XYZ file of C-alpha atoms in Angstrom:
369
model
C -0.116 -0.072 0.053
C 1.014 3.381 -1.139
C 1.888 5.861 2.044
C -0.335 8.730 2.176
C 0.692 12.282 0.523
C 2.371 14.460 3.105
C -0.543 17.179 4.531
C 2.143 19.760 4.518
C 4.605 20.243 1.592
C 7.064 22.167 3.728
C 8.376 22.685 7.414
C 11.048 25.525 8.539
C 13.225 25.158 11.923
C 15.012 27.770 12.993
C 17.893 26.305 15.099
C 20.957 27.969 16.921
C 23.765 26.175 17.273
C 25.183 28.678 19.538
C 23.774 31.812 20.925
C 26.912 33.221 20.809
C 28.275 35.733 18.283
C 31.247 37.698 17.006
C 29.627 40.964 16.318
C 28.479 43.523 18.606
C 25.441 45.243 16.182
C 23.711 47.964 18.017
C 20.108 46.964 17.261
C 20.387 43.291 17.737
C 17.551 41.932 19.767
C 18.496 37.671 19.734
C 20.337 37.893 22.827
C 17.283 38.614 24.760
C 15.851 35.189 23.331
C 17.937 33.237 25.135
C 16.475 30.694 27.455
C 17.962 30.635 31.182
C 20.135 27.734 31.955
C 20.281 26.455 28.189
C 23.380 25.726 26.921
C 25.341 28.190 24.655
C 27.238 26.216 22.309
C 25.244 22.863 20.740
C 26.919 19.754 20.832
C 27.369 17.361 17.928
C 25.381 14.773 19.805
C 22.351 17.218 19.954
C 22.942 18.041 16.494
C 22.367 14.816 14.859
C 19.362 13.990 17.220
C 17.727 17.091 16.109
C 17.813 15.562 12.571
C 16.202 12.118 13.435
C 13.968 14.191 15.662
C 12.517 16.373 13.007
C 12.471 13.425 10.274
C 10.208 11.143 12.793
C 8.326 14.195 14.499
C 7.354 15.680 11.119
C 5.748 12.636 8.847
C 3.167 15.010 7.737
C 5.459 17.162 6.034
C 7.392 16.567 2.329
C 10.559 18.779 2.732
C 12.113 19.860 6.188
C 14.173 23.004 6.060
C 16.577 23.625 8.538
C 17.345 27.127 8.964
C 21.009 27.793 11.069
C 20.167 31.141 13.148
C 21.677 32.276 16.387
C 24.082 33.980 17.697
C 26.678 33.420 14.415
C 25.788 29.687 13.357
C 29.428 29.675 11.788
C 31.002 30.041 15.025
C 29.885 26.366 16.308
C 30.904 24.878 12.559
C 30.886 20.983 14.340
C 27.417 21.015 14.809
C 26.390 22.652 11.691
C 28.367 20.178 9.940
C 26.871 17.170 12.162
C 23.056 18.142 10.855
C 24.187 18.704 7.093
C 26.084 15.148 7.241
C 23.321 13.689 9.253
C 20.937 14.970 6.915
C 22.401 13.774 3.855
C 21.790 10.146 4.998
C 18.133 10.554 5.034
C 15.881 10.060 2.035
C 16.967 12.527 -0.954
C 15.273 15.762 -0.707
C 13.954 15.418 2.504
C 16.086 17.963 4.324
C 17.325 21.687 2.793
C 19.679 24.461 4.434
C 19.272 27.912 5.149
C 21.551 29.976 7.288
C 21.265 33.446 8.329
C 24.920 34.482 9.003
C 26.795 38.147 9.134
C 29.336 36.719 6.771
C 32.459 36.902 8.894
C 33.053 33.538 9.144
C 35.442 32.419 6.305
C 37.193 29.408 6.289
C 37.713 26.449 3.793
C 35.557 24.229 6.073
C 33.063 26.862 6.293
C 32.572 26.766 2.649
C 32.655 22.875 2.310
C 29.509 22.873 4.655
C 27.839 25.408 2.622
C 28.374 23.571 -0.565
C 27.715 20.236 0.953
C 24.487 21.416 1.922
C 23.623 23.250 -0.909
C 22.613 26.173 1.440
C 20.218 29.196 0.812
C 22.131 32.167 2.295
C 20.831 35.031 3.820
C 23.546 37.452 4.541
C 23.189 40.454 6.459
C 24.635 43.437 4.833
C 23.338 46.932 5.528
C 24.492 48.928 2.956
C 28.064 50.923 1.580
C 30.588 50.466 4.310
C 29.643 54.234 5.787
C 26.225 52.631 6.692
C 26.906 49.009 7.599
C 30.034 49.566 9.769
C 27.909 52.031 11.764
C 26.139 49.209 13.474
C 27.532 46.167 12.464
C 31.109 45.939 14.387
C 33.153 43.279 15.695
C 33.171 43.164 19.500
C 36.407 44.967 19.246
C 34.831 47.648 17.377
C 36.651 47.342 13.980
C 34.291 47.112 10.922
C 32.974 44.106 9.055
C 31.637 45.404 5.780
C 34.694 44.167 3.877
C 34.642 41.077 5.385
C 30.883 40.649 4.447
C 32.070 41.368 0.857
C 34.733 39.095 0.454
C 32.513 36.308 1.776
C 29.925 37.431 -0.692
C 32.444 36.956 -3.278
C 33.783 33.887 -2.572
C 30.405 32.302 -1.943
C 29.540 33.024 -5.368
C 32.834 31.862 -6.930
C 33.109 28.692 -5.322
C 30.047 27.446 -4.196
C 26.332 26.915 -5.722
C 24.714 28.444 -3.058
C 22.004 31.089 -3.722
C 22.297 34.317 -1.525
C 19.859 36.716 -0.277
C 20.950 40.215 1.051
C 19.588 41.307 3.549
C 19.683 44.795 4.759
C 18.150 46.395 8.088
C 16.532 49.719 7.393
C 16.636 52.366 10.326
C 16.668 56.186 11.208
C 18.798 57.766 8.781
C 19.033 54.971 6.072
C 15.901 54.638 4.137
C 14.132 51.285 3.034
C 14.470 52.626 -1.184
C 18.170 53.639 -0.298
C 19.007 49.857 1.265
C 17.132 47.750 -1.640
C 19.143 50.234 -4.509
C 22.392 49.254 -3.012
C 21.481 45.700 -2.741
C 20.522 45.228 -6.171
C 23.902 46.390 -7.120
C 25.558 43.089 -5.476
C 26.331 39.912 -7.108
C 23.199 38.276 -5.253
C 19.775 36.488 -6.045
C 17.234 38.092 -4.068
C 17.312 41.081 -1.384
C 15.575 41.370 1.680
C 15.435 45.008 3.317
C 12.979 45.622 6.559
C 12.619 48.129 9.107
C 14.981 47.603 12.275
C 12.596 45.865 15.055
C 12.986 47.606 17.829
C 9.928 49.978 20.081
C 8.800 53.418 18.520
C 10.830 56.226 20.113
C 13.957 53.997 20.491
C 17.498 54.375 18.962
C 17.261 53.424 15.334
C 13.262 53.086 15.430
C 11.933 55.459 12.009
C 10.500 59.090 12.989
C 7.165 59.616 11.839
C 8.403 61.340 8.872
C 10.699 58.433 7.999
C 7.709 56.099 8.580
C 5.918 57.762 5.867
C 8.695 57.516 3.705
C 9.357 53.835 4.419
C 5.440 53.339 3.456
C 5.790 55.062 -0.034
C 9.294 52.985 -0.470
C 6.930 50.029 -0.350
C 4.556 50.940 -3.164
C 7.538 51.847 -5.197
C 8.802 48.322 -4.254
C 5.554 47.078 -5.719
C 5.570 49.037 -8.597
C 9.156 47.430 -9.330
C 7.931 43.902 -8.938
C 5.048 44.429 -11.560
C 7.452 45.619 -13.769
C 9.624 42.821 -13.390
C 6.461 40.517 -13.760
C 5.524 42.102 -16.960
C 8.911 41.253 -18.575
C 8.629 37.825 -17.345
C 11.391 38.607 -14.724
C 11.636 36.742 -11.572
C 11.377 39.776 -8.839
C 14.156 39.941 -6.822
C 12.352 41.341 -3.809
C 10.318 38.331 -2.533
C 8.206 40.399 -0.049
C 4.787 40.149 -1.252
C 5.252 36.792 -2.863
C 3.379 34.153 -0.555
C 0.580 36.530 -0.265
C 0.050 37.501 -3.738
C 0.021 33.718 -4.384
C -2.479 33.053 -1.492
C -4.568 35.692 -3.423
C -4.151 33.653 -6.669
C -5.249 30.465 -4.854
C -7.929 32.242 -3.436
C -7.635 30.690 -0.141
C -7.408 32.730 3.521
C -4.674 32.686 5.875
C -5.338 30.771 8.936
C -2.319 32.051 10.769
C 0.500 34.125 10.367
C 3.065 31.524 10.175
C 3.602 27.696 11.161
C 4.749 28.697 14.574
C 3.863 25.357 16.509
C 3.216 23.183 13.828
C 5.072 23.599 10.446
C 7.830 25.865 12.099
C 9.411 25.497 15.287
C 12.561 26.596 16.850
C 15.667 24.612 18.623
C 17.801 25.804 21.032
C 21.648 25.070 21.128
C 20.610 22.343 24.458
C 18.248 20.790 22.098
C 14.711 22.661 23.725
C 12.006 22.899 21.186
C 9.899 26.163 20.639
C 7.369 27.431 18.960
C 9.561 29.849 17.545
C 13.268 30.755 18.079
C 12.587 34.490 17.752
C 10.050 34.537 21.092
C 11.515 35.799 24.072
C 10.468 35.195 27.420
C 8.311 38.396 27.581
C 6.073 37.175 24.989
C 5.535 33.992 26.656
C 8.313 31.768 25.576
C 7.345 28.092 26.191
C 9.613 24.977 25.980
C 7.206 22.476 23.984
C 9.538 19.499 24.610
C 13.078 18.461 23.799
C 14.613 16.552 20.930
C 15.406 13.675 23.188
C 11.610 13.187 24.014
C 8.924 11.297 21.755
C 8.168 13.957 19.184
C 4.329 13.560 19.598
C 5.213 15.052 22.680
C 6.347 18.611 20.854
C 3.913 18.108 18.091
C 0.967 18.025 20.491
C 2.168 20.781 22.787
C 2.613 22.764 19.720
C -0.468 22.423 18.321
C -1.874 23.361 21.785
C 0.133 26.855 21.793
C -1.213 27.364 18.206
C -4.846 27.223 19.237
C -4.516 30.331 21.721
C -7.162 32.965 20.521
C -6.549 35.951 18.322
C -6.150 39.259 19.836
C -9.184 41.326 19.883
C -8.356 43.824 17.151
C -7.161 41.309 14.919
C -10.719 39.501 14.866
C -11.794 42.654 13.272
C -9.369 43.646 11.415
C -9.867 43.827 7.439
C -6.658 42.255 6.540
C -7.119 39.279 9.010
C -7.068 36.993 5.763
C -4.009 38.138 4.341
C -2.192 38.613 7.917
C -3.297 35.832 10.098
C -2.996 37.931 12.991
C 0.611 38.995 13.158
C 3.910 37.807 13.985
C 4.027 37.613 18.110
C 7.483 38.026 18.122
C 7.392 41.235 16.502
C 3.703 42.481 17.995
C 5.371 42.420 21.532
C 8.412 44.595 20.315
C 7.083 47.028 17.936
C 3.398 47.100 18.882
C 1.317 49.141 16.473
C 4.239 49.994 14.569
C 4.268 46.116 13.450
C 0.620 46.369 12.350
C 1.040 49.328 10.286
C 3.681 47.854 8.356
C 1.708 44.680 7.274
C -1.262 46.229 7.030
C 0.779 48.369 4.083
C 2.352 44.691 2.878
C -1.063 43.395 2.275
C -2.372 46.748 0.495
C 0.494 46.509 -2.070
C 0.298 42.523 -2.567
C -3.394 43.350 -3.469
C -2.284 46.123 -5.777
C 0.162 43.532 -7.291
C -2.598 40.968 -7.572
C -5.245 43.106 -9.040
C -3.080 44.481 -11.656
C -2.886 41.343 -13.339
C -5.811 38.878 -11.976
C -8.308 39.511 -14.976
C -6.017 40.018 -17.914
C -2.686 37.896 -17.060
C -3.229 35.915 -14.143
C -0.298 33.567 -15.059
C 2.427 36.532 -14.718
C 2.066 36.519 -11.249
C 3.560 32.496 -11.229
C 6.977 34.373 -11.510
C 6.714 35.145 -7.788
C 6.803 31.376 -7.663
C 9.928 31.431 -9.543
C 7.799 30.337 -12.901
C 8.468 32.682 -15.857
């Protein structure tokens, strides 16, 4: 008898091989998400067990993406390598790999691991040197832009990895400026978004800058339309999932798959609904990778079942948003809602531009041209 078709096509699991980082980025919020008494570095044994646990526990998923996060993942290269090697022993195509990296750990072994796992690399690079080095410094205060460019050039020449350039937009550095800069680099896609800090704090956008950010989102939407009209795959993917959702005619049941098809795993092996949820957001430990996977799957579904915020229930964009990111709403509050609403609005404009006369053009957002 043939096995049933998997219920879900893909799951993504954010894994921190370490909470440690070799940079001291002035706007970083990740260290706030550490769990008390959790390990700082993941062992190779835990790393290998993660792959086995995901393979066993996510039997209703066809493809599992392991997304190395942190901290800087490649500070703990042995754990990263152990996950890749373990995954390659599973059914072909069962696992894929992504990594969010600061691009400063460049060794032959790092390159070997990247190529072995055919990684999708999200490379943090805020802008030209004078912008990037203002915030993204090493612990001793030295700049990193040159290191990141060298990493990018080496990865492109020595591996077959796909690279996405990721920029943090902040006060004094706008969205359009960031995206225009990223477009000058030898990368496959771009990702630039507003810094995630409370309103009125250092680096947060002023009211005037927020208004400009919203206008820049409209500009990016127009760029996407132009690319689709000329049968190009848009380099900026931020609107893709919502436009394709509209094309399929389905409602978003939740903002993301946290607790069901998205999980986080700490260096110590604790399983969370999401790695980005901090203690103040009610971070809960669903279980451990050494537990029976049913334990943390069931706990994840229970966490997922919590009710929507009252304001979300009456929101006109609920069908496109799904209730907002719990990790970001607690930090940015109303600002996060406004940004998501604008993303929904622009996504609708892209969809409406093509839906009557050329809906097939929207498949370019899925990489189909």
